[in-house]
Amino acid sequence: MKRLAAPLLLAAALLAPDQAGSRDLDAVVGKALFRRIWTVAGASSRQSDGLGPLFNARACASCHEGAGGGQMADGAGLVLRFDDDPAYGRQLQTAAAPGHQPEGRLEVRWQAEPRRLADGTIVTLRRPVPQVGAPDAIAEPSRGSLRLAPGLAGLGMVEQALAEAGGFGLKAMHATLAQPVTEALLLDLGLSTAEHPEPWGDCTEAEPGCRKGPHGSGKGEGGVELAPGIVHSLLAYLRSLPPPAPTGPPDPDGEHLFTSLGCAACHRPELGGLRPYSDFRAHDLGPGLASDERDPAIGQRWRTTPLWGLGRRLMQGRPLLHDGRARDAQEAILWHDGAAGAASAGYAGLPEAERARLLAFLGGL
Ligand code: HEC
Ligand code: HEC
């Protein structure tokens, strides 16, 4: 087939009667939106998007590794969430439109926590202690819990494979992929949608100036900042991302060890024809990893992280677990407690060669 020039290709895709063609086009538009640097609402401009008044980043791609492509800046993708703080709301916003104050700087101190394995090896874990940096801080926050942006590849196929509700977000609190997308627009970017129509995003009643600030031009129905087509295209893009490919060859011995330790009970190798190494459900992993929700039953529960793509994450030196406290797979395993306590203790009881075999298996996923 003769190659078409880009505008022609676009026109052809627009006119294409087949579903697949328009789905592809939607994904291309969605990819551009995912990388788009949104602009703040000016007092007069009707062309602005309505980013903010408070926000954490200007683009989805600034926080989400992989899907955005390119190298992540240090500390990018890390946010501080609250169980609805009266001053800060649901999340600490570290950036603001001109004329507004960011809620504060996010600072993390690390506490060392040594662990002793059965053979006497000492492993020093680190626990993050989040702090809101002065002088910007508007109030002493309730403790809050750190969250690191997860990889997004393959989630669209998971959505198809999951028979029941739940599965998305770090606590598996979202039933559909659309929910974390509109929540990201609200909390991370301060852009309103039909699902979250408040144009001030996460500004609380303790932040009246921010609530009254200029908003986007209301291109969406009902005056919201984003039209439904934008969310639709972002979803089409996420759904077009194939699952991460394994970095190593199949390793039956390593897989056997993984299963015999009990890891596979949560990190299900197979799910609806996919190999995600997750059941996409929340489990109680004990007090050591808990976030500070008023209900400790919620605080201790986290969604089983899909281990597909783990090999690549380790190669890129990306930190692990919901808040990035683990610097490698061994540290991640040693933090497991609660319902995963026996599996973690099983690992800590292995001789060194067996531990190395399990870690090599994980490095190939
Ligand atoms: C400031 C950083 C940041 C930005 C910007 C951001 N996200 Fe996220 N994203 C996160 C964090 C942190 C989580 C995990 C939150 C949780 O579940 O507690 C997350 C979770 C998600 C999830 C759920 C993933 C899963 O494994 O279930 C999706 C989907 C998502 N984001 C899409 C987006 C889209 C689309 C955008 C742009 C509109 C975006 N995000 C912008 C930080 C960010
Ligand atoms: C009871 C369910 C359960 C069992 C059993 C379990 N895990 Fe997990 N795993 C989880 C959950 C939940 C998380 C996410 C915890 C968090 O982010 O705080 C997780 C996270 C991880 C991570 C971090 C991945 C990343 O990219 O951040 C690794 C590695 C891991 N598990 C490996 C294992 C291994 C190896 C075993 C067996 C020794 C195991 N897990 C047993 C539920 C389980």
GROMACS .gro file of C-alpha atoms and ligand atoms in nm:
model
  451
    1MET     CA    1   0.000   0.000   0.000
    2LYS     CA    2   0.118   0.346  -0.083
    3ARG     CA    3   0.215   0.549   0.223
    4LEU     CA    4  -0.030   0.825   0.299
    5ALA     CA    5   0.081   1.164   0.421
    6ALA     CA    6  -0.005   1.223   0.787
    7PRO     CA    7  -0.303   1.458   0.736
    8LEU     CA    8  -0.448   1.221   0.477
    9LEU     CA    9  -0.405   0.930   0.713
   10LEU     CA   10  -0.588   1.125   0.978
   11ALA     CA   11  -0.870   1.206   0.738
   12ALA     CA   12  -0.885   0.843   0.630
   13ALA     CA   13  -0.907   0.728   0.990
   14LEU     CA   14  -1.180   0.983   1.058
   15LEU     CA   15  -1.382   0.860   0.762
   16ALA     CA   16  -1.310   0.492   0.821
   17PRO     CA   17  -1.638   0.315   0.885
   18ASP     CA   18  -1.471   0.029   1.074
   19GLN     CA   19  -1.461   0.037   1.454
   20ALA     CA   20  -1.095  -0.063   1.479
   21GLY     CA   21  -0.983   0.239   1.277
   22SER     CA   22  -1.161   0.491   1.496
   23ARG     CA   23  -1.043   0.311   1.810
   24ASP     CA   24  -0.684   0.346   1.688
   25LEU     CA   25  -0.736   0.713   1.617
   26ASP     CA   26  -0.886   0.761   1.963
   27ALA     CA   27  -0.578   0.598   2.116
   28VAL     CA   28  -0.347   0.828   1.917
   29VAL     CA   29  -0.539   1.132   2.039
   30GLY     CA   30  -0.535   0.986   2.392
   31LYS     CA   31  -0.158   0.941   2.381
   32ALA     CA   32  -0.115   1.307   2.291
   33LEU     CA   33  -0.351   1.404   2.576
   34PHE     CA   34  -0.158   1.182   2.818
   35ARG     CA   35   0.160   1.374   2.735
   36ARG     CA   36  -0.009   1.711   2.699
   37ILE     CA   37   0.115   1.993   2.922
   38TRP     CA   38  -0.212   2.147   3.044
   39THR     CA   39  -0.235   2.524   3.100
   40VAL     CA   40  -0.380   2.716   3.394
   41ALA     CA   41  -0.697   2.920   3.362
   42GLY     CA   42  -0.616   3.287   3.304
   43ALA     CA   43  -0.851   3.559   3.424
   44SER     CA   44  -0.947   3.650   3.066
   45SER     CA   45  -0.827   3.379   2.827
   46ARG     CA   46  -1.097   3.146   2.698
   47GLN     CA   47  -0.834   2.924   2.542
   48SER     CA   48  -0.689   2.798   2.870
   49ASP     CA   49  -0.762   2.450   3.002
   50GLY     CA   50  -0.835   2.513   3.369
   51LEU     CA   51  -0.537   2.333   3.522
   52GLY     CA   52  -0.543   2.394   3.897
   53PRO     CA   53  -0.578   2.630   4.084
   54LEU     CA   54  -0.393   2.360   4.282
   55PHE     CA   55  -0.217   2.074   4.110
   56ASN     CA   56   0.073   1.830   4.142
   57ALA     CA   57   0.190   1.809   3.782
   58ARG     CA   58   0.095   1.950   3.443
   59ALA     CA   59   0.078   1.618   3.256
   60CYS     CA   60  -0.019   1.257   3.322
   61ALA     CA   61   0.315   1.156   3.173
   62SER     CA   62   0.510   1.352   3.437
   63CYS     CA   63   0.413   1.092   3.698
   64HIS     CA   64   0.347   0.767   3.514
   65GLU     CA   65   0.657   0.584   3.402
   66GLY     CA   66   0.640   0.370   3.091
   67ALA     CA   67   0.314   0.497   2.955
   68GLY     CA   68   0.467   0.843   2.927
   69GLY     CA   69   0.797   0.722   2.783
   70GLY     CA   70   1.123   0.885   2.872
   71GLN     CA   71   1.314   0.906   3.197
   72MET     CA   72   1.138   0.994   3.521
   73ALA     CA   73   1.269   1.282   3.729
   74ASP     CA   74   1.372   1.199   4.085
   75GLY     CA   75   1.074   1.199   4.320
   76ALA     CA   76   0.830   1.233   4.029
   77GLY     CA   77   0.502   1.049   4.068
   78LEU     CA   78   0.507   1.058   4.448
   79VAL     CA   79   0.208   1.221   4.619
   80LEU     CA   80   0.081   1.256   4.977
   81ARG     CA   81  -0.276   1.138   5.029
   82PHE     CA   82  -0.498   1.211   5.328
   83ASP     CA   83  -0.809   1.048   5.466
   84ASP     CA   84  -0.990   1.378   5.391
   85ASP     CA   85  -0.787   1.637   5.583
   86PRO     CA   86  -0.994   1.951   5.673
   87ALA     CA   87  -0.721   2.182   5.538
   88TYR     CA   88  -0.555   1.987   5.258
   89GLY     CA   89  -0.843   1.773   5.134
   90ARG     CA   90  -0.759   1.436   4.986
   91GLN     CA   91  -0.410   1.515   4.857
   92LEU     CA   92  -0.127   1.763   4.915
   93GLN     CA   93  -0.097   1.980   4.603
   94THR     CA   94   0.259   2.101   4.562
   95ALA     CA   95   0.199   2.345   4.274
   96ALA     CA   96  -0.046   2.629   4.209
   97ALA     CA   97  -0.161   2.866   3.937
   98PRO     CA   98  -0.018   3.221   3.950
   99GLY     CA   99  -0.176   3.414   4.236
  100HIS     CA  100  -0.230   3.103   4.447
  101GLN     CA  101  -0.012   2.932   4.706
  102PRO     CA  102   0.086   2.567   4.673
  103GLU     CA  103  -0.027   2.376   4.983
  104GLY     CA  104   0.333   2.291   5.069
  105ARG     CA  105   0.644   2.106   4.968
  106LEU     CA  106   0.652   1.729   5.006
  107GLU     CA  107   0.955   1.615   5.201
  108VAL     CA  108   1.042   1.260   5.295
  109ARG     CA  109   1.269   1.153   5.580
  110TRP     CA  110   1.386   0.792   5.597
  111GLN     CA  111   1.406   0.574   5.907
  112ALA     CA  112   1.636   0.272   5.898
  113GLU     CA  113   1.488  -0.060   6.013
  114PRO     CA  114   1.726  -0.355   6.026
  115ARG     CA  115   1.589  -0.709   5.977
  116ARG     CA  116   1.770  -1.031   6.051
  117LEU     CA  117   1.725  -1.328   5.816
  118ALA     CA  118   1.742  -1.689   5.945
  119ASP     CA  119   2.104  -1.732   5.834
  120GLY     CA  120   2.213  -1.418   6.022
  121THR     CA  121   2.223  -1.183   5.721
  122ILE     CA  122   2.118  -0.830   5.820
  123VAL     CA  123   1.907  -0.635   5.569
  124THR     CA  124   1.845  -0.267   5.646
  125LEU     CA  125   1.500  -0.157   5.530
  126ARG     CA  126   1.394   0.209   5.516
  127ARG     CA  127   1.058   0.352   5.621
  128PRO     CA  128   0.942   0.685   5.476
  129VAL     CA  129   0.821   0.961   5.708
  130PRO     CA  130   0.639   1.222   5.498
  131GLN     CA  131   0.647   1.588   5.602
  132VAL     CA  132   0.493   1.902   5.462
  133GLY     CA  133   0.775   2.152   5.420
  134ALA     CA  134   0.752   2.499   5.576
  135PRO     CA  135   0.713   2.789   5.508
  136ASP     CA  136   0.436   2.705   5.262
  137ALA     CA  137   0.254   2.467   5.493
  138ILE     CA  138  -0.094   2.602   5.570
  139ALA     CA  139  -0.166   2.370   5.861
  140GLU     CA  140  -0.023   2.080   6.055
  141PRO     CA  141  -0.147   1.789   5.845
  142SER     CA  142  -0.287   1.466   5.970
  143ARG     CA  143  -0.012   1.217   5.898
  144GLY     CA  144  -0.102   1.126   5.540
  145SER     CA  145   0.030   0.841   5.332
  146LEU     CA  146   0.265   0.843   5.037
  147ARG     CA  147   0.164   0.694   4.702
  148LEU     CA  148   0.388   0.633   4.405
  149ALA     CA  149   0.231   0.635   4.057
  150PRO     CA  150   0.206   0.276   3.928
  151GLY     CA  151   0.281   0.160   3.574
  152LEU     CA  152  -0.028   0.158   3.353
  153ALA     CA  153   0.061  -0.089   3.076
  154GLY     CA  154  -0.180  -0.379   3.033
  155LEU     CA  155  -0.453  -0.244   3.263
  156GLY     CA  156  -0.706  -0.223   2.979
  157MET     CA  157  -0.674  -0.597   2.923
  158VAL     CA  158  -0.704  -0.658   3.296
  159GLU     CA  159  -1.028  -0.459   3.291
  160GLN     CA  160  -1.163  -0.701   3.031
  161ALA     CA  161  -1.038  -1.008   3.218
  162LEU     CA  162  -1.170  -0.915   3.562
  163ALA     CA  163  -1.503  -1.082   3.620
  164GLU     CA  164  -1.605  -0.873   3.920
  165ALA     CA  165  -1.581  -0.518   4.048
  166GLY     CA  166  -1.263  -0.377   4.203
  167GLY     CA  167  -0.909  -0.395   4.086
  168PHE     CA  168  -0.786  -0.041   4.011
  169GLY     CA  169  -0.601   0.200   4.233
  170LEU     CA  170  -0.344   0.097   4.493
  171LYS     CA  171  -0.618  -0.019   4.727
  172ALA     CA  172  -0.831  -0.175   4.451
  173MET     CA  173  -1.103   0.078   4.538
  174HIS     CA  174  -1.199   0.156   4.177
  175ALA     CA  175  -1.426  -0.078   3.983
  176THR     CA  176  -1.342   0.065   3.641
  177LEU     CA  177  -1.037   0.214   3.473
  178ALA     CA  178  -1.236   0.532   3.411
  179GLN     CA  179  -1.256   0.608   3.784
  180PRO     CA  180  -0.883   0.656   3.853
  181VAL     CA  181  -0.858   0.863   3.532
  182THR     CA  182  -1.125   1.117   3.637
  183GLU     CA  183  -0.983   1.111   3.990
  184ALA     CA  184  -0.635   1.192   3.850
  185LEU     CA  185  -0.783   1.482   3.655
  186LEU     CA  186  -0.943   1.610   3.978
  187LEU     CA  187  -0.662   1.555   4.231
  188ASP     CA  188  -0.338   1.562   4.029
  189LEU     CA  189  -0.426   1.823   3.766
  190GLY     CA  190  -0.727   2.015   3.900
  191LEU     CA  191  -0.933   1.965   3.582
  192SER     CA  192  -1.306   1.910   3.619
  193THR     CA  193  -1.509   1.646   3.438
  194ALA     CA  194  -1.873   1.538   3.440
  195GLU     CA  195  -1.775   1.283   3.708
  196HIS     CA  196  -1.603   1.547   3.926
  197PRO     CA  197  -1.759   1.881   3.826
  198GLU     CA  198  -1.598   2.099   4.096
  199PRO     CA  199  -1.366   2.335   3.900
  200TRP     CA  200  -1.151   2.408   4.207
  201GLY     CA  201  -1.034   2.045   4.225
  202ASP     CA  202  -0.910   1.952   4.573
  203CYS     CA  203  -0.928   2.304   4.728
  204THR     CA  204  -1.105   2.278   5.065
  205GLU     CA  205  -1.335   2.523   5.242
  206ALA     CA  206  -1.026   2.623   5.444
  207GLU     CA  207  -0.884   2.758   5.114
  208PRO     CA  208  -1.150   3.012   5.005
  209GLY     CA  209  -0.922   3.208   4.769
  210CYS     CA  210  -0.845   2.896   4.579
  211ARG     CA  211  -1.215   2.806   4.553
  212LYS     CA  212  -1.294   3.147   4.401
  213GLY     CA  213  -1.002   3.154   4.154
  214PRO     CA  214  -1.051   3.171   3.775
  215HIS     CA  215  -1.153   2.843   3.617
  216GLY     CA  216  -1.128   2.683   3.275
  217SER     CA  217  -1.347   2.796   2.990
  218GLY     CA  218  -1.609   2.527   3.039
  219LYS     CA  219  -1.587   2.347   2.706
  220GLY     CA  220  -1.757   2.043   2.851
  221GLU     CA  221  -2.128   2.001   2.904
  222GLY     CA  222  -2.257   2.164   3.222
  223GLY     CA  223  -1.959   2.403   3.218
  224VAL     CA  224  -1.699   2.150   3.332
  225GLU     CA  225  -1.342   2.207   3.215
  226LEU     CA  226  -1.307   1.889   3.009
  227ALA     CA  227  -1.548   1.742   2.754
  228PRO     CA  228  -1.630   1.370   2.791
  229GLY     CA  229  -1.437   1.294   2.470
  230ILE     CA  230  -1.111   1.375   2.652
  231VAL     CA  231  -1.165   1.111   2.918
  232HIS     CA  232  -1.278   0.873   2.645
  233SER     CA  233  -0.958   0.922   2.444
  234LEU     CA  234  -0.734   0.890   2.751
  235LEU     CA  235  -0.904   0.558   2.823
  236ALA     CA  236  -0.866   0.443   2.463
  237TYR     CA  237  -0.493   0.514   2.491
  238LEU     CA  238  -0.456   0.326   2.822
  239ARG     CA  239  -0.654   0.034   2.678
  240SER     CA  240  -0.421   0.022   2.377
  241LEU     CA  241  -0.111  -0.032   2.595
  242PRO     CA  242  -0.006  -0.399   2.583
  243PRO     CA  243   0.110  -0.570   2.905
  244PRO     CA  244   0.484  -0.537   2.977
  245ALA     CA  245   0.690  -0.818   2.822
  246PRO     CA  246   0.904  -1.042   3.048
  247THR     CA  247   1.275  -0.955   3.052
  248GLY     CA  248   1.398  -1.313   3.102
  249PRO     CA  249   1.327  -1.661   2.962
  250PRO     CA  250   1.076  -1.890   3.141
  251ASP     CA  251   1.223  -2.018   3.471
  252PRO     CA  252   1.029  -2.325   3.593
  253ASP     CA  253   1.252  -2.380   3.901
  254GLY     CA  254   1.213  -2.020   4.014
  255GLU     CA  255   0.840  -2.031   3.949
  256HIS     CA  256   0.814  -2.350   4.155
  257LEU     CA  257   0.987  -2.183   4.450
  258PHE     CA  258   0.758  -1.877   4.411
  259THR     CA  259   0.452  -2.104   4.426
  260SER     CA  260   0.577  -2.322   4.714
  261LEU     CA  261   0.644  -2.013   4.929
  262GLY     CA  262   0.280  -1.910   4.882
  263CYS     CA  263   0.350  -1.600   4.671
  264ALA     CA  264   0.128  -1.722   4.387
  265ALA     CA  265  -0.180  -1.719   4.614
  266CYS     CA  266  -0.197  -1.341   4.567
  267HIS     CA  267   0.046  -1.287   4.278
  268ARG     CA  268  -0.162  -1.513   4.050
  269PRO     CA  269   0.054  -1.604   3.751
  270GLU     CA  270  -0.249  -1.647   3.525
  271LEU     CA  271  -0.563  -1.435   3.497
  272GLY     CA  272  -0.804  -1.460   3.203
  273GLY     CA  273  -0.530  -1.556   2.958
  274LEU     CA  274  -0.292  -1.284   3.086
  275ARG     CA  275   0.023  -1.335   3.299
  276PRO     CA  276  -0.004  -1.041   3.543
  277TYR     CA  277   0.114  -1.216   3.865
  278SER     CA  278  -0.169  -1.049   4.051
  279ASP     CA  279  -0.526  -1.123   4.156
  280PHE     CA  280  -0.604  -0.747   4.151
  281ARG     CA  281  -0.757  -0.772   4.497
  282ALA     CA  282  -0.672  -0.599   4.822
  283HIS     CA  283  -0.509  -0.794   5.108
  284ASP     CA  284  -0.411  -0.710   5.465
  285LEU     CA  285  -0.031  -0.679   5.457
  286GLY     CA  286   0.003  -0.583   5.822
  287PRO     CA  287   0.067  -0.262   6.022
  288GLY     CA  288   0.419  -0.196   5.885
  289LEU     CA  289   0.286  -0.089   5.543
  290ALA     CA  290  -0.039   0.067   5.669
  291SER     CA  291  -0.166   0.406   5.554
  292ASP     CA  292  -0.344   0.624   5.809
  293GLU     CA  293  -0.711   0.580   5.718
  294ARG     CA  294  -0.932   0.612   6.027
  295ASP     CA  295  -1.037   0.253   5.966
  296PRO     CA  296  -0.725   0.036   6.015
  297ALA     CA  297  -0.893  -0.243   5.820
  298ILE     CA  298  -0.864  -0.014   5.514
  299GLY     CA  299  -0.521   0.122   5.607
  300GLN     CA  300  -0.355  -0.217   5.604
  301ARG     CA  301  -0.508  -0.329   5.276
  302TRP     CA  302  -0.325  -0.293   4.948
  303ARG     CA  303  -0.387  -0.434   4.603
  304THR     CA  304  -0.152  -0.714   4.501
  305THR     CA  305   0.097  -0.536   4.276
  306PRO     CA  306   0.110  -0.703   3.934
  307LEU     CA  307   0.465  -0.833   3.899
  308TRP     CA  308   0.467  -0.820   3.518
  309GLY     CA  309   0.728  -0.564   3.416
  310LEU     CA  310   0.910  -0.606   3.751
  311GLY     CA  311   1.235  -0.700   3.573
  312ARG     CA  312   1.230  -0.374   3.379
  313ARG     CA  313   1.138  -0.169   3.687
  314LEU     CA  314   1.435  -0.320   3.872
  315MET     CA  315   1.670  -0.253   3.580
  316GLN     CA  316   1.558   0.110   3.573
  317GLY     CA  317   1.619   0.137   3.947
  318ARG     CA  318   1.258   0.229   4.011
  319PRO     CA  319   1.163   0.189   4.379
  320LEU     CA  320   0.897  -0.068   4.474
  321LEU     CA  321   0.583  -0.091   4.691
  322HIS     CA  322   0.300   0.163   4.710
  323ASP     CA  323   0.527   0.441   4.843
  324GLY     CA  324   0.858   0.342   4.685
  325ARG     CA  325   1.021   0.244   5.017
  326ALA     CA  326   1.171  -0.080   4.880
  327ARG     CA  327   1.491  -0.041   4.678
  328ASP     CA  328   1.485  -0.398   4.546
  329ALA     CA  329   1.267  -0.711   4.541
  330GLN     CA  330   1.419  -0.852   4.862
  331GLU     CA  331   1.324  -0.540   5.059
  332ALA     CA  332   0.972  -0.556   4.912
  333ILE     CA  333   0.932  -0.919   5.024
  334LEU     CA  334   1.061  -0.846   5.376
  335TRP     CA  335   0.796  -0.572   5.420
  336HIS     CA  336   0.519  -0.828   5.353
  337ASP     CA  337   0.334  -0.916   5.675
  338GLY     CA  338  -0.028  -0.986   5.775
  339ALA     CA  339  -0.184  -1.224   5.523
  340ALA     CA  340   0.156  -1.248   5.350
  341GLY     CA  341   0.351  -1.293   5.676
  342ALA     CA  342   0.403  -1.667   5.628
  343ALA     CA  343   0.531  -1.622   5.270
  344SER     CA  344   0.770  -1.348   5.381
  345ALA     CA  345   0.897  -1.554   5.676
  346GLY     CA  346   0.939  -1.848   5.436
  347TYR     CA  347   1.165  -1.632   5.220
  348ALA     CA  348   1.365  -1.508   5.521
  349GLY     CA  349   1.419  -1.870   5.624
  350LEU     CA  350   1.568  -1.980   5.291
  351PRO     CA  351   1.939  -2.046   5.244
  352GLU     CA  352   2.117  -1.780   5.041
  353ALA     CA  353   2.129  -1.981   4.715
  354GLU     CA  354   1.751  -2.030   4.723
  355ARG     CA  355   1.690  -1.664   4.795
  356ALA     CA  356   1.907  -1.577   4.497
  357ARG     CA  357   1.710  -1.819   4.282
  358LEU     CA  358   1.380  -1.654   4.374
  359LEU     CA  359   1.520  -1.305   4.316
  360ALA     CA  360   1.655  -1.413   3.975
  361PHE     CA  361   1.309  -1.541   3.883
  362LEU     CA  362   1.152  -1.209   3.987
  363GLY     CA  363   1.414  -1.021   3.786
  364GLY     CA  364   1.301  -1.205   3.472
  365LEU     CA  365   0.934  -1.105   3.499
  366HEC     C1  366   0.115   1.381   4.044
  366HEC     C2  367   0.134   1.248   3.992
  366HEC     C3  368   0.026   1.189   3.903
  366HEC     C4  369  -0.030   1.245   3.791
  366HEC     C5  370  -0.003   1.379   3.727
  366HEC     C6  371  -0.122   1.145   3.740
  366HEC     N1  372  -0.122   1.034   3.819
  366HEC    FE1  373  -0.225   0.862   3.785
  366HEC     N2  374  -0.167   0.793   3.967
  366HEC     C7  375  -0.081   0.856   4.053
  366HEC     C8  376  -0.077   0.784   4.180
  366HEC     C9  377   0.006   0.823   4.303
  366HEC    C10  378  -0.166   0.674   4.166
  366HEC    C11  379  -0.204   0.573   4.274
  366HEC    C12  380  -0.314   0.636   4.358
  366HEC    C13  381  -0.385   0.539   4.450
  366HEC     O1  382  -0.443   0.443   4.400
  366HEC     O2  383  -0.385   0.562   4.570
  366HEC    C14  384  -0.219   0.682   4.030
  366HEC    C15  385  -0.308   0.589   3.976
  366HEC    C16  386  -0.356   0.592   3.845
  366HEC    C17  387  -0.434   0.487   3.782
  366HEC    C18  388  -0.471   0.354   3.846
  366HEC    C19  389  -0.363   0.253   3.809
  366HEC    C20  390  -0.381   0.114   3.865
  366HEC     O3  391  -0.281   0.041   3.870
  366HEC     O4  392  -0.493   0.076   3.902
  366HEC    C21  393  -0.462   0.529   3.655
  366HEC    C22  394  -0.541   0.454   3.549
  366HEC    C23  395  -0.402   0.661   3.639
  366HEC     N3  396  -0.338   0.695   3.756
  366HEC    C24  397  -0.412   0.738   3.524
  366HEC    C25  398  -0.369   0.871   3.517
  366HEC    C26  399  -0.403   0.962   3.408
  366HEC    C27  400  -0.483   0.925   3.285
  366HEC    C28  401  -0.347   1.081   3.439
  366HEC    C29  402  -0.362   1.213   3.366
  366HEC    C30  403  -0.500   1.259   3.350
  366HEC    C31  404  -0.275   1.065   3.565
  366HEC     N4  405  -0.293   0.936   3.610
  366HEC    C32  406  -0.202   1.164   3.628
  366HEC    C33  407  -0.007   0.971   4.027
  366HEC    C34  408  -0.033   1.057   3.921
  367HEC     C1  409  -0.143  -1.204   5.087
  367HEC     C2  410  -0.110  -1.165   4.951
  367HEC     C3  411   0.037  -1.163   4.910
  367HEC     C4  412   0.131  -1.264   4.920
  367HEC     C5  413   0.113  -1.403   4.977
  367HEC     C6  414   0.253  -1.211   4.862
  367HEC     N1  415   0.233  -1.083   4.818
  367HEC    FE1  416   0.370  -0.965   4.724
  367HEC     N2  417   0.242  -0.808   4.732
  367HEC     C7  418   0.115  -0.813   4.783
  367HEC     C8  419   0.062  -0.680   4.795
  367HEC     C9  420  -0.075  -0.642   4.849
  367HEC    C10  421   0.165  -0.593   4.749
  367HEC    C11  422   0.161  -0.441   4.749
  367HEC    C12  423   0.206  -0.390   4.886
  367HEC    C13  424   0.237  -0.242   4.891
  367HEC     O1  425   0.252  -0.180   4.786
  367HEC     O2  426   0.249  -0.188   5.000
  367HEC    C14  427   0.275  -0.679   4.708
  367HEC    C15  428   0.394  -0.630   4.652
  367HEC    C16  429   0.499  -0.712   4.610
  367HEC    C17  430   0.619  -0.666   4.544
  367HEC    C18  431   0.648  -0.522   4.501
  367HEC    C19  432   0.625  -0.505   4.353
  367HEC    C20  433   0.635  -0.363   4.303
  367HEC     O3  434   0.654  -0.346   4.182
  367HEC     O4  435   0.622  -0.269   4.382
  367HEC    C21  436   0.698  -0.775   4.523
  367HEC    C22  437   0.835  -0.778   4.456
  367HEC    C23  438   0.628  -0.889   4.578
  367HEC     N3  439   0.507  -0.847   4.629
  367HEC    C24  440   0.675  -1.018   4.578
  367HEC    C25  441   0.619  -1.121   4.652
  367HEC    C26  442   0.684  -1.249   4.676
  367HEC    C27  443   0.817  -1.293   4.617
  367HEC    C28  444   0.601  -1.321   4.758
  367HEC    C29  445   0.628  -1.457   4.821
  367HEC    C30  446   0.747  -1.463   4.905
  367HEC    C31  447   0.483  -1.239   4.782
  367HEC     N4  448   0.499  -1.119   4.720
  367HEC    C32  449   0.373  -1.280   4.854
  367HEC    C33  450   0.044  -0.926   4.821
  367HEC    C34  451   0.104  -1.050   4.846
   0.00000   0.00000   0.00000
